mmCIF file of C-alpha atoms in Angstrom:
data_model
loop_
_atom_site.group_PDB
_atom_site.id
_atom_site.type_symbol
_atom_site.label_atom_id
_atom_site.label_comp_id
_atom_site.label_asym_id
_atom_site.label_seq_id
_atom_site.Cartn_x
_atom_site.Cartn_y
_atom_site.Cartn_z
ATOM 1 C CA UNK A 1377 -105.755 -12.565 -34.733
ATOM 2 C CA UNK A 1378 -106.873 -13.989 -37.908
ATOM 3 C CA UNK A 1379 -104.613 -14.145 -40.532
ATOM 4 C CA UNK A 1380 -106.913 -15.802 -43.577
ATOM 5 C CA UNK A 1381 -107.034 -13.792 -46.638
ATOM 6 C CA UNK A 1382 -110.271 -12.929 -47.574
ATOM 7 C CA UNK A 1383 -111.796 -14.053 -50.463
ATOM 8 C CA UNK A 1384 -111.069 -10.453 -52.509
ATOM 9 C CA UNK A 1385 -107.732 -10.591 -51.591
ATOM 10 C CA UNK A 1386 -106.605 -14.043 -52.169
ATOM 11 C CA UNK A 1387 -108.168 -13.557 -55.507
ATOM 12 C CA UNK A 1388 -106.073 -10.259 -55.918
ATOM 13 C CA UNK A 1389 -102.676 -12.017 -55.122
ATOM 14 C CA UNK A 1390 -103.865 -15.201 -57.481
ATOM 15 C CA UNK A 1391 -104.104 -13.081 -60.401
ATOM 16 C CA UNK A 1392 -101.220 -10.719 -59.619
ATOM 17 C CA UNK A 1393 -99.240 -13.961 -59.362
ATOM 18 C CA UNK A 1394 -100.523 -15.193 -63.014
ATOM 19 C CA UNK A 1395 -99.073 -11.669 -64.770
ATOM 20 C CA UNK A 1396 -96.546 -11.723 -62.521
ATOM 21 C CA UNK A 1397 -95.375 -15.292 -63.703
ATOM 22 C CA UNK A 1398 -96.106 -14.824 -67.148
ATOM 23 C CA UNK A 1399 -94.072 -11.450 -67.752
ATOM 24 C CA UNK A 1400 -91.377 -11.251 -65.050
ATOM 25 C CA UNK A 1401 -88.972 -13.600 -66.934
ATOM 26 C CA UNK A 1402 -85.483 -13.941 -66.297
ATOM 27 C CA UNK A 1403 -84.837 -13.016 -69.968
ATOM 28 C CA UNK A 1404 -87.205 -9.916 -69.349
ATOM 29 C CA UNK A 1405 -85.841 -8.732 -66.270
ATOM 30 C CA UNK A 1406 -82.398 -8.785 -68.023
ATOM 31 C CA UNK A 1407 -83.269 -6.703 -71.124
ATOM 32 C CA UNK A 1408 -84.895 -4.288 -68.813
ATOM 33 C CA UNK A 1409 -81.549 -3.730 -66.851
ATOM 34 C CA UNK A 1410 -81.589 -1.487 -64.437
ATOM 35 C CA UNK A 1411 -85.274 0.006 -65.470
ATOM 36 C CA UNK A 1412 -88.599 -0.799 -64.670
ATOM 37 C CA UNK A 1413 -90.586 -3.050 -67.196
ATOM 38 C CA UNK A 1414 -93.231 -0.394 -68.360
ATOM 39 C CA UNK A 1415 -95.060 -3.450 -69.915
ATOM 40 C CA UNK A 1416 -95.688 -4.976 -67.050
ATOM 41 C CA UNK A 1417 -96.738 -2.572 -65.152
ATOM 42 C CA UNK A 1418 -99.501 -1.544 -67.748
ATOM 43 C CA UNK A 1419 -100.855 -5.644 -67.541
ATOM 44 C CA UNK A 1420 -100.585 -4.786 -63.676
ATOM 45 C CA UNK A 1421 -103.005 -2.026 -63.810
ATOM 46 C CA UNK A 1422 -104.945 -3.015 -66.625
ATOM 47 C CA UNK A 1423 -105.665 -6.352 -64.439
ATOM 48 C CA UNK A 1424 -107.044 -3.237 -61.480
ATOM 49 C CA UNK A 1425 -104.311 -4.933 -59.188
ATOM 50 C CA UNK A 1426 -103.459 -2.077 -57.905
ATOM 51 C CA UNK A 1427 -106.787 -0.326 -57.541
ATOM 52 C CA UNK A 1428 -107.832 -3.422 -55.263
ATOM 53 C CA UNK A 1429 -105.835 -2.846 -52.751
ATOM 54 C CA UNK A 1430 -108.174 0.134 -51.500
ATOM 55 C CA UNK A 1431 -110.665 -3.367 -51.015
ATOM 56 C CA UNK A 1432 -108.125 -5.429 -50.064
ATOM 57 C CA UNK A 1433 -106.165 -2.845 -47.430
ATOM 58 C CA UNK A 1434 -102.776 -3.664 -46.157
ATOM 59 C CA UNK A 1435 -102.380 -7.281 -45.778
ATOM 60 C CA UNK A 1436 -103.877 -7.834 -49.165
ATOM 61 C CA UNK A 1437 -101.277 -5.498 -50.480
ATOM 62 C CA UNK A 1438 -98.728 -7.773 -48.335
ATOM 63 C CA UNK A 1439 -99.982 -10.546 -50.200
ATOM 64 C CA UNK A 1440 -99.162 -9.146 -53.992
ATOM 65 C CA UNK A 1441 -96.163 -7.880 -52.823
ATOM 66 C CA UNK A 1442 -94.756 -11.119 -51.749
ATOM 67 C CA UNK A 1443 -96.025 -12.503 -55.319
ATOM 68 C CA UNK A 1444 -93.613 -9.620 -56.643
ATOM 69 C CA UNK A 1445 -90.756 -10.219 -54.755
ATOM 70 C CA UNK A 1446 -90.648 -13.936 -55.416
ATOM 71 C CA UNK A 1447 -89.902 -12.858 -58.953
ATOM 72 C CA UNK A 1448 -88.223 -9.391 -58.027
ATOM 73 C CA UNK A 1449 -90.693 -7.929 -60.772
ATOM 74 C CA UNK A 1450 -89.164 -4.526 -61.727
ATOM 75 C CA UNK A 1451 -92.305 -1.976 -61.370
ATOM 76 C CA UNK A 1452 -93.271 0.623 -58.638
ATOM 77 C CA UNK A 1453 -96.308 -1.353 -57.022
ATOM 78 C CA UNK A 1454 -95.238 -1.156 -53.590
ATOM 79 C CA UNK A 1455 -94.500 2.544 -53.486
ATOM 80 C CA UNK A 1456 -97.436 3.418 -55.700
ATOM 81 C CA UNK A 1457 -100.015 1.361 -53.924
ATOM 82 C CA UNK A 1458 -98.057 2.286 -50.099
ATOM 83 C CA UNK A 1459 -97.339 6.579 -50.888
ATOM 84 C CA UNK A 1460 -100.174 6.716 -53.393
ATOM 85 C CA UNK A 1461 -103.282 4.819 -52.360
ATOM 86 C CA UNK A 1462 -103.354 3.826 -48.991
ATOM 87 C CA UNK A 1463 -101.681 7.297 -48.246
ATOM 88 C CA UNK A 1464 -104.099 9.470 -50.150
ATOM 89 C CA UNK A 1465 -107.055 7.118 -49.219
ATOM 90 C CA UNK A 1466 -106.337 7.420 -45.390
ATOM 91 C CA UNK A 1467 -105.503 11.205 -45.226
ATOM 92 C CA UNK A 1468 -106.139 12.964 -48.240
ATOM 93 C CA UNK A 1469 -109.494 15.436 -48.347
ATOM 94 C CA UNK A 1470 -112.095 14.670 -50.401
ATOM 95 C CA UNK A 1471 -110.773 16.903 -53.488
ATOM 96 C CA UNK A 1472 -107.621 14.958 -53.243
ATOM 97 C CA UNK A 1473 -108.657 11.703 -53.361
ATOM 98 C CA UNK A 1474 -111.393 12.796 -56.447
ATOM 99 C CA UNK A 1475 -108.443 14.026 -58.432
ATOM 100 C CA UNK A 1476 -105.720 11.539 -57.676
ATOM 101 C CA UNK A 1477 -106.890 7.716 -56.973
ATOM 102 C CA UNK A 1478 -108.412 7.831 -60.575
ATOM 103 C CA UNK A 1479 -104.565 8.209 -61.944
ATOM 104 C CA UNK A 1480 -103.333 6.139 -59.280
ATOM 105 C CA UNK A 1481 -106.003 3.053 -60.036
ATOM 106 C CA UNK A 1482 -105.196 3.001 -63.760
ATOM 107 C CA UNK A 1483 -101.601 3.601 -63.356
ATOM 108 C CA UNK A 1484 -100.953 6.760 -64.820
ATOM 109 C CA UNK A 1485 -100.440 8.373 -61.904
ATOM 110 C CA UNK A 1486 -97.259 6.909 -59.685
ATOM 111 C CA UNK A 1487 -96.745 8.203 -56.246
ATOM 112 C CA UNK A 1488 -93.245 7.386 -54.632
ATOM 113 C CA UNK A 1489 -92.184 8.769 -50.987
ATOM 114 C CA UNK A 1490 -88.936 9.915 -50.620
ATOM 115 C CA UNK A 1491 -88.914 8.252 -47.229
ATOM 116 C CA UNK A 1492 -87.814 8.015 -44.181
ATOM 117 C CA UNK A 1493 -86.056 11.607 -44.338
ATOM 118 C CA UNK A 1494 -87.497 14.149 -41.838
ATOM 119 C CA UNK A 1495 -84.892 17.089 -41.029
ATOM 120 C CA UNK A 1496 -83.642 16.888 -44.480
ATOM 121 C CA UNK A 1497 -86.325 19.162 -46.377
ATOM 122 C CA UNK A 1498 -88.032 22.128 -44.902
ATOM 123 C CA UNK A 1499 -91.001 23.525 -45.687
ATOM 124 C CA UNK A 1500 -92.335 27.410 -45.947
ATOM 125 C CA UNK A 1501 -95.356 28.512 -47.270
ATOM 126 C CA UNK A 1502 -96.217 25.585 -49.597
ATOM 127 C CA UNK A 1503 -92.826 25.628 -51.224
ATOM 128 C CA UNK A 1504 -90.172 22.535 -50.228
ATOM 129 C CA UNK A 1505 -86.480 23.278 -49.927
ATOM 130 C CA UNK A 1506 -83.610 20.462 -49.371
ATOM 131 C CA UNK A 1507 -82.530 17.481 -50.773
ATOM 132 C CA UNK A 1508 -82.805 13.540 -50.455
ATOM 133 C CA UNK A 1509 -80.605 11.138 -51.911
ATOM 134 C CA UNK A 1510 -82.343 8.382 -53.186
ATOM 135 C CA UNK A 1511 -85.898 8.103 -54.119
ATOM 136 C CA UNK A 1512 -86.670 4.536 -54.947
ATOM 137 C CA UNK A 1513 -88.810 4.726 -58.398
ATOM 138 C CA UNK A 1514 -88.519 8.384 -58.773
ATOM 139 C CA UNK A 1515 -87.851 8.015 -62.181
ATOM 140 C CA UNK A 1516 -91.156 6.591 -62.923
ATOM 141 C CA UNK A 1517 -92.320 9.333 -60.862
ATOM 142 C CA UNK A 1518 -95.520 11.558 -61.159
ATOM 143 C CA UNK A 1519 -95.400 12.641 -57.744
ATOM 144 C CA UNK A 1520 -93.308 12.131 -54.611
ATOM 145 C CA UNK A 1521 -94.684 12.273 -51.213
ATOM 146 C CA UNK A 1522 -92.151 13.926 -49.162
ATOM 147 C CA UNK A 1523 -91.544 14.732 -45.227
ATOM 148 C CA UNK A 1524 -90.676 17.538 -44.023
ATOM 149 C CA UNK A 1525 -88.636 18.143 -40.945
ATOM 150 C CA UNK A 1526 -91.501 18.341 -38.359
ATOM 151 C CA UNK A 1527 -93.135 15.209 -39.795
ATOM 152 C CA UNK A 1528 -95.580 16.950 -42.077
ATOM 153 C CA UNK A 1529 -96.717 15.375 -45.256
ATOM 154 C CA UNK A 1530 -96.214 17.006 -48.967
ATOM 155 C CA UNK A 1531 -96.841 16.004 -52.136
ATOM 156 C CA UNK A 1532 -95.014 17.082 -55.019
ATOM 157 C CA UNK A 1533 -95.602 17.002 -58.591
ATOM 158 C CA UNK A 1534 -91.991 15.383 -59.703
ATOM 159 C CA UNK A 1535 -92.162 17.901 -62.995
ATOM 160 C CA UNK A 1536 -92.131 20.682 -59.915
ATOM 161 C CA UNK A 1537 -89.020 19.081 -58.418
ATOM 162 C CA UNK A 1538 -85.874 21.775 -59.387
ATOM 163 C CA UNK A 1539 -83.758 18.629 -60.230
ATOM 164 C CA UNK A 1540 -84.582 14.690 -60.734
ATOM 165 C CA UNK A 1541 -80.727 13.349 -61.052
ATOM 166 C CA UNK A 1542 -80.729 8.898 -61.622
ATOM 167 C CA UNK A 1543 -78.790 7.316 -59.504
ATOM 168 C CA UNK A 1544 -78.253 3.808 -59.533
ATOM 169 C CA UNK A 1545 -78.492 1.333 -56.556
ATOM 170 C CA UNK A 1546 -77.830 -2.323 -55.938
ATOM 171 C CA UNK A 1547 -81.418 -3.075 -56.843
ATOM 172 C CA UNK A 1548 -83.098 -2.264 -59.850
ATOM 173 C CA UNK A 1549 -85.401 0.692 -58.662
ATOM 174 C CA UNK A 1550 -85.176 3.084 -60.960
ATOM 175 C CA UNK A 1551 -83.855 5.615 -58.371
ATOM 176 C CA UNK A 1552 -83.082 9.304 -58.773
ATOM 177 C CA UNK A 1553 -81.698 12.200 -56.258
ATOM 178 C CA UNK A 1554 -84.430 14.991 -55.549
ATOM 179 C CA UNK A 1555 -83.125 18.668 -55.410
ATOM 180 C CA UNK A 1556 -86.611 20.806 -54.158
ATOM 181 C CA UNK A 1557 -85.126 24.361 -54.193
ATOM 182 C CA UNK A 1558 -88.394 26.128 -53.644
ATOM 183 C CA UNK A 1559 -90.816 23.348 -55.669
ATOM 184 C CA UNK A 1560 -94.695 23.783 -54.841
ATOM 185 C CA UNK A 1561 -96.178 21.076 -52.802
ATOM 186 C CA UNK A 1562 -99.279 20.442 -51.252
ATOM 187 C CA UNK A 1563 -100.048 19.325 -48.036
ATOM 188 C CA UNK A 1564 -101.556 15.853 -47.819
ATOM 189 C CA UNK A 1565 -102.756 14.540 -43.824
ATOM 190 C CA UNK A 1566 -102.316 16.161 -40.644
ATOM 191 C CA UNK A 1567 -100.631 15.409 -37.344
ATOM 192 C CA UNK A 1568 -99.930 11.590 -37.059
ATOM 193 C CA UNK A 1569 -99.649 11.031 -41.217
ATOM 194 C CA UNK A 1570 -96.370 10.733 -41.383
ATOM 195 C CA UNK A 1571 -95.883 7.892 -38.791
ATOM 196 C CA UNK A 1572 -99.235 6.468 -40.351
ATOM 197 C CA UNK A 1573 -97.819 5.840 -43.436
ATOM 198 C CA UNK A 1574 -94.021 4.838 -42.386
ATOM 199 C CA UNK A 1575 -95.941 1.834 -40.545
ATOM 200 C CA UNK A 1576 -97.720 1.345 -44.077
ATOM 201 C CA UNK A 1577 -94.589 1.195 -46.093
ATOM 202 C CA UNK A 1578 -92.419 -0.623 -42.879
ATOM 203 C CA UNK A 1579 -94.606 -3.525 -43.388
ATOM 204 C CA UNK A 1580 -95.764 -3.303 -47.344
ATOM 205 C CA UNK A 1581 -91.560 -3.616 -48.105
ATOM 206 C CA UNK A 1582 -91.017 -6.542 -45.392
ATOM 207 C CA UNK A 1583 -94.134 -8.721 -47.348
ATOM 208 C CA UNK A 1584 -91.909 -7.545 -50.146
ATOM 209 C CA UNK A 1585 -89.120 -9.145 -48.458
ATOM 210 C CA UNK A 1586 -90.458 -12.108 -47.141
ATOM 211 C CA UNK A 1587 -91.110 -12.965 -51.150
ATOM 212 C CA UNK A 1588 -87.969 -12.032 -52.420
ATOM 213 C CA UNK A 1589 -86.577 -14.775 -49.692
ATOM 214 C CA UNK A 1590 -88.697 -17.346 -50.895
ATOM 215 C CA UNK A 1591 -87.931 -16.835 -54.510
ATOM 216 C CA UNK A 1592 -84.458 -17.287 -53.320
ATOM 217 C CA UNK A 1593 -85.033 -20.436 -50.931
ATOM 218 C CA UNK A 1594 -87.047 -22.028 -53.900
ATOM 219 C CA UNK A 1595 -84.448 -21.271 -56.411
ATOM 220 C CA UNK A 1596 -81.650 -23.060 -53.932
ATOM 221 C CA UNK A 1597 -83.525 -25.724 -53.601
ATOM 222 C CA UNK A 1598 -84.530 -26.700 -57.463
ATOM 223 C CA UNK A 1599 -80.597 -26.048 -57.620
ATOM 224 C CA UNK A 1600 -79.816 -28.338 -54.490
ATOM 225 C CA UNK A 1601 -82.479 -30.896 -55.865
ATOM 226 C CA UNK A 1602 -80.263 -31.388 -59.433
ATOM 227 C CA UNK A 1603 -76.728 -30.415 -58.624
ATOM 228 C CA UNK A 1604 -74.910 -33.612 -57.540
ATOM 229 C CA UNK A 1605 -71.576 -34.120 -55.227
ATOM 230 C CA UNK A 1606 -69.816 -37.382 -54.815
ATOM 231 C CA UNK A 1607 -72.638 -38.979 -56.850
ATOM 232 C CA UNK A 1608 -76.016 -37.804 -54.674
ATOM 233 C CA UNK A 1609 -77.541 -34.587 -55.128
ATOM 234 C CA UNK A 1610 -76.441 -31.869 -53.066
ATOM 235 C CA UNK A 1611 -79.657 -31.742 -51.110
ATOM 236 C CA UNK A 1612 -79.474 -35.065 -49.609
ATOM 237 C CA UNK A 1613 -76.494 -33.804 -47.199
ATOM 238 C CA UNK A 1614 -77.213 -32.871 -43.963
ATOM 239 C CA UNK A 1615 -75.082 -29.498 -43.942
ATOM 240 C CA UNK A 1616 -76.966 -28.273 -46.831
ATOM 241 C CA UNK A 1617 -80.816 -29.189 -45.265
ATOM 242 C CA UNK A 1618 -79.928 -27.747 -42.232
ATOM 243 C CA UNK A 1619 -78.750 -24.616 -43.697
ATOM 244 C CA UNK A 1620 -82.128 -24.559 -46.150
ATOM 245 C CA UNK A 1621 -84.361 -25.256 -43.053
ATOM 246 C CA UNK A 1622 -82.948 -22.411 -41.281
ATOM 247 C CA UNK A 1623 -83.948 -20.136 -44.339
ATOM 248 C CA UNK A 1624 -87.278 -21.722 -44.533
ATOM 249 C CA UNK A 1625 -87.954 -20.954 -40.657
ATOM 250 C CA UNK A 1626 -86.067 -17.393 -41.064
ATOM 251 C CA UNK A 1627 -88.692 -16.797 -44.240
ATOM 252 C CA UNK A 1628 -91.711 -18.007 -41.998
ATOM 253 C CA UNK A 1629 -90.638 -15.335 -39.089
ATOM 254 C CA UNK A 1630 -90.924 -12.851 -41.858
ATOM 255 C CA UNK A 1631 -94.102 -13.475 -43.148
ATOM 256 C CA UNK A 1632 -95.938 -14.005 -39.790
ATOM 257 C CA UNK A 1633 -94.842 -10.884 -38.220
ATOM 258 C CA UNK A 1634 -95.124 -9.369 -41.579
ATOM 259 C CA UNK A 1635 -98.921 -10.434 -41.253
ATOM 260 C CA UNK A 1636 -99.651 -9.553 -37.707
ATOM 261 C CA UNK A 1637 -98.789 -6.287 -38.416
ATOM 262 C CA UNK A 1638 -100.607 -5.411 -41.909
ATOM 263 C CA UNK A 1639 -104.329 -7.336 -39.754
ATOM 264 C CA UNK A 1640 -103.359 -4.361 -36.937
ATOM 265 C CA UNK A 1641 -102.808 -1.937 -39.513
ATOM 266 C CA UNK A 1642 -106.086 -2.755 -41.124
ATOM 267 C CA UNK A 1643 -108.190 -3.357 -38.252
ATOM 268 C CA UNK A 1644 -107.363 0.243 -37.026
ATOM 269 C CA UNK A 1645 -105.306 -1.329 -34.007
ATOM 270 C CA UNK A 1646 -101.641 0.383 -33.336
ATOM 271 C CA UNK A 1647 -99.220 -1.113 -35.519
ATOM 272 C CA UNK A 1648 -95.935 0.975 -34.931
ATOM 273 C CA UNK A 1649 -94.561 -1.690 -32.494
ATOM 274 C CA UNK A 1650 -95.528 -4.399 -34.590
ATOM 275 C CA UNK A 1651 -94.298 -2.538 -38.147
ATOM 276 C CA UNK A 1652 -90.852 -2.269 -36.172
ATOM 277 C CA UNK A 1653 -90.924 -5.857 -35.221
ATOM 278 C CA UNK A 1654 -91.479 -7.029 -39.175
ATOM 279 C CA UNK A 1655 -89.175 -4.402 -40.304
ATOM 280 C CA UNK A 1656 -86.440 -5.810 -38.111
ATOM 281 C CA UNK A 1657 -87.221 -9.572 -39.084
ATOM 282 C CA UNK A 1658 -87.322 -8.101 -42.766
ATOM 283 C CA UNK A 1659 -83.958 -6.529 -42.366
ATOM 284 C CA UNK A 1660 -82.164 -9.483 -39.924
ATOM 285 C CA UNK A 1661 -83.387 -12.441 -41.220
ATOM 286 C CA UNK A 1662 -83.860 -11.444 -44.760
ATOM 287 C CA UNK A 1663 -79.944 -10.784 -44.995
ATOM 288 C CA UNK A 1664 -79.626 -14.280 -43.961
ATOM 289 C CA UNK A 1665 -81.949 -15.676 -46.320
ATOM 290 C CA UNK A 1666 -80.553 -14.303 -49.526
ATOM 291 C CA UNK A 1667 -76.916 -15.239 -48.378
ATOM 292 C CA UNK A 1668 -77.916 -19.135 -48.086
ATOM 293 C CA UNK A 1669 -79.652 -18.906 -51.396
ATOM 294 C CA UNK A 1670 -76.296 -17.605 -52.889
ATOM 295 C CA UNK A 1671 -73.991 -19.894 -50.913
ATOM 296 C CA UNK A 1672 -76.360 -22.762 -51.562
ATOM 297 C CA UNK A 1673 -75.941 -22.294 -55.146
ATOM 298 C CA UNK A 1674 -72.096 -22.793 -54.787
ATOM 299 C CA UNK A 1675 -69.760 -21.205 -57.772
ATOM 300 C CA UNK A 1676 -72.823 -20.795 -59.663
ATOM 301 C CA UNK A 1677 -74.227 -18.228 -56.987
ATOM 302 C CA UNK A 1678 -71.091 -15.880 -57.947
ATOM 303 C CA UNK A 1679 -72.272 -15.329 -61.276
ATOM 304 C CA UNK A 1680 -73.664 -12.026 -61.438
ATOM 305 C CA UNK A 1681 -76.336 -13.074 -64.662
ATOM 306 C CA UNK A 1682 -77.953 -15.985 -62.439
ATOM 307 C CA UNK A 1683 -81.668 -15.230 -61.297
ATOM 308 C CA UNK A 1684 -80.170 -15.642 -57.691
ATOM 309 C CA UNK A 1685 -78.151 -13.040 -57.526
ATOM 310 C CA UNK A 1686 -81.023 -10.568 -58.050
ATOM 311 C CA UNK A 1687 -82.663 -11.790 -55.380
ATOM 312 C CA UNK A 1688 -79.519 -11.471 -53.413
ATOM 313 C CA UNK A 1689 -79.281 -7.933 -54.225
ATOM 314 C CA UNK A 1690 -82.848 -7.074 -53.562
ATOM 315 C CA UNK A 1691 -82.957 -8.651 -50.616
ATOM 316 C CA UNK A 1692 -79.777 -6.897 -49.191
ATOM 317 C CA UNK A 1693 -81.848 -3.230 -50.335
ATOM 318 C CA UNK A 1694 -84.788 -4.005 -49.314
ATOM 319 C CA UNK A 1695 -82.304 -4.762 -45.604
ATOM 320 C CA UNK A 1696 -81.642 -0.949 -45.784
ATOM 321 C CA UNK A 1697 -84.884 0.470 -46.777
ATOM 322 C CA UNK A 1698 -86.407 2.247 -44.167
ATOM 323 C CA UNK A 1699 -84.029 1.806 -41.320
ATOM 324 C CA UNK A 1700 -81.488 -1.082 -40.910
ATOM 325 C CA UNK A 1701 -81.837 -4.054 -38.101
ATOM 326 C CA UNK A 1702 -79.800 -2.127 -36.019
ATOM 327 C CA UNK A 1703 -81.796 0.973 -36.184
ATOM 328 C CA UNK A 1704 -85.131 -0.596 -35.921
ATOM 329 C CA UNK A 1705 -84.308 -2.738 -33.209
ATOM 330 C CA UNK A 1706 -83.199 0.681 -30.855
ATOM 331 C CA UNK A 1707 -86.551 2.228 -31.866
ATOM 332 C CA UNK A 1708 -88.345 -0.920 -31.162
ATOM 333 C CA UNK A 1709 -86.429 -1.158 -27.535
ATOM 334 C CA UNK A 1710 -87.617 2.380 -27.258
ATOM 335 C CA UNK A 1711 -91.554 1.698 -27.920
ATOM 336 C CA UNK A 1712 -91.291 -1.785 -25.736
ATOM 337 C CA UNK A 1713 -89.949 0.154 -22.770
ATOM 338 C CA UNK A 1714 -92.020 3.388 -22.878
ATOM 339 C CA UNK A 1715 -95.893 1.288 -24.169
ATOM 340 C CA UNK A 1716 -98.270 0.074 -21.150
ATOM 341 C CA UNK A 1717 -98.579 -3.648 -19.906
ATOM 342 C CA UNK A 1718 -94.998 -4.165 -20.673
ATOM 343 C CA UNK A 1719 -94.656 -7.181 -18.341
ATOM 344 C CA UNK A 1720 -90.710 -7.994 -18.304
ATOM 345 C CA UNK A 1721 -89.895 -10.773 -19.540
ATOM 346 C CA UNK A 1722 -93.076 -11.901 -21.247
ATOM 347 C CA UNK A 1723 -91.462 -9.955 -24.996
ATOM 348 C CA UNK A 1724 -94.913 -8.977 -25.367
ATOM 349 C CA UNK A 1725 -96.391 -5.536 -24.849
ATOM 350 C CA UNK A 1726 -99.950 -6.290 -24.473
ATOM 351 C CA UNK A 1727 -101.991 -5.173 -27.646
ATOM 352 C CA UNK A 1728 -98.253 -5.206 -29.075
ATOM 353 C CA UNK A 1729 -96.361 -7.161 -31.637
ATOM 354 C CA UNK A 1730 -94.936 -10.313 -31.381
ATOM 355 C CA UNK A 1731 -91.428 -10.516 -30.645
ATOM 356 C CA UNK A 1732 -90.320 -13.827 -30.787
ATOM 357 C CA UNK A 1733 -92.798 -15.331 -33.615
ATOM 358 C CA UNK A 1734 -91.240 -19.058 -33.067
ATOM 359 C CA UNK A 1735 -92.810 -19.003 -29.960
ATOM 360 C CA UNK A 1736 -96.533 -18.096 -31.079
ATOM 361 C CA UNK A 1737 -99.238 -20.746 -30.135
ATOM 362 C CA UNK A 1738 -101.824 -21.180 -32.800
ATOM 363 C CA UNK A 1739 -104.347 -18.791 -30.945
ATOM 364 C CA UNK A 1740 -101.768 -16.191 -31.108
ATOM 365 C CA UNK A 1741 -100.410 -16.087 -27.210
ATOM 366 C CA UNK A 1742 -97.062 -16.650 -26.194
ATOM 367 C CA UNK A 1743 -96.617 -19.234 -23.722
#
């Protein structure tokens, strides 16, 4: 395994990092409330960020997504970039990707999924019917890439949907309910899409993740570094290092399962088991992270207008977002006992995903 970006896509999450900076203020995040910052996303695009990520594949996506979550930067890159490009890249037909990576390069075409939610819409005949109950960005919709109940890919034109209703969540997504009722969709993939791009979108939203917990760890500890108790700063006691170290290592897990699995991805390797093994780390230890960055804050963590808050709330979304620990961790159990070379024991199916990432030597072999 070889986890150094390449030159393209360190340069992509350098410059995505810059706009990022610059526009994702505190101030701006709180006069966009509970929508997306249209102006940012329009520097995003007009920098080609995300029309590099068909250069740049997966784990250069995982790297500008971690740039966006350390400043929980309200715009639909992941979902765009994870539904849209890779998605339409990887399995559309040639006519597909003609008419729609244009739009989808430049921004004015946004492609959520309405994701994970098999057995909730059916399809007949080109025409969806069902419901799902939170879309993530759907309001800043053009399209929605939807499942059907046997795992088949659609894409529908959001203007197509019978109803777009908002609902709000914890996290700023600009989400909306999807009522179908008959809408005309087209069919994007074949057999295997679906699970092609949940491993996609798994491991895009944990690289997410693994920035919103370092925005949150770096935020405690400029806090820690200033705040003083019984006349030494708060980060000179031990209770309060140990408890930051433990995010710090918690954050690391993230990000190096987070990058195993986006070099698999992109190197054509199977990367379900190892997209279930980031997703749970996302989910598990991201929890934890954005709890010590609240608690480490003190009173000043219950205010619900402090920068860390967001990331708390983020991070405790992003938890839920496509399948909990729990949930992950039973399917992962389930691809661990039924994949070939499992050697009990070792927590390693071979060709697999790491398990236990504190335990990787440099080459990339458990002991």
């Amino acid at each position: 395994m070889d986890f150094t970006p390449t030159e393209e896509q360190e340069a992509a999450r350098q410059l995505a990092g810059r706009v990022l900076a610059d526009l994702a203020t505190h101030e701006r995040l709180r006069a966009a409330g509970t929508g997306t910052d249209a102006e940012l996303w329009k520097a995003l695009c007009a920098a080609g960020i995300p029309g590099a990520v068909e250069e740049t594949g997966l784990l250069g996506l995982v790297l500008i997504l971690e740039e966006q979550g350390r400043v929980t930067a309200q715009v639909p890159l992941a979902a765009s970039c994870v539904y849209g490009i890779l998605a339409v890249a990887r399995h559309g037909t040639e006519e597909q990707r003609a008419r729609l990576l244009p739009g989808l390069r430049d921004g004015t075409t946004v492609v959520v999924g309405a994701f994970p939610a098999p057995g909730t819409v059916t399809a007949r005949g080109g025409r969806l019917d069902g419901a799902v109950d939170w879309v993530p960005w759907l309001r800043d919709a053009t399209h929605v890439l939807v499942p059907d109940g046997d795992r088949a890919l659609w894409l529908v034109r959001a203007e197509d949907a019978a109803r777009v209703d908002p609902v709000e969540l914890t996290a700023p997504w600009s989400a909306a309910r999807l009522v179908l009722d008959g809408a005309q969709a087209e069919r994007l993939g074949e057999r295997g899409a679906y699970e092609d791009v949940l491993a996609a979108a798994r491991i895009a939203f944990a690289g997410m993740q693994a920035g919103v917990c370092a925005g949150s760890l770096a935020r405690a500890v400029e806090h820690t570094s200033v705040r003083e108790q019984f006349g030494r700063p708060l980060s000179t006691h031990q209770a309060v290092q140990l408890r930051a170290a433990d995010a710090h290592m918690d954050t690391e897990a993230i990000r190096v399962t987070v990058y195993e699995a986006a070099w698999r991805f992109d190197e054509g390797l199977d990367a379900a088991g190892a997209a279930l093994t980031a997703g749970w780390w996302a989910s598990e230890a991201g929890k934890r992270v954005v709890h010590a960055g609240q608690h480490l804050h003190g009173g000043t963590g219950a205010d619900l207008d402090h920068p860390v808050h967001r990331h708390f709330l983020w991070g405790r979304q992003l938890d839920a977002y496509l399948g909990c620990g729990t949930e992950l961790l039973a399917e992962l159990g389930d691809f661990l006992a039924e994949g070939d070379g499992h050697e009990p024991g070792r927590g390693r199916v071979e060709g697999g995903p790491v398990v236990n990432p504190g335990r990787v030597r440099a080459e990339g072999d458990l002991p």
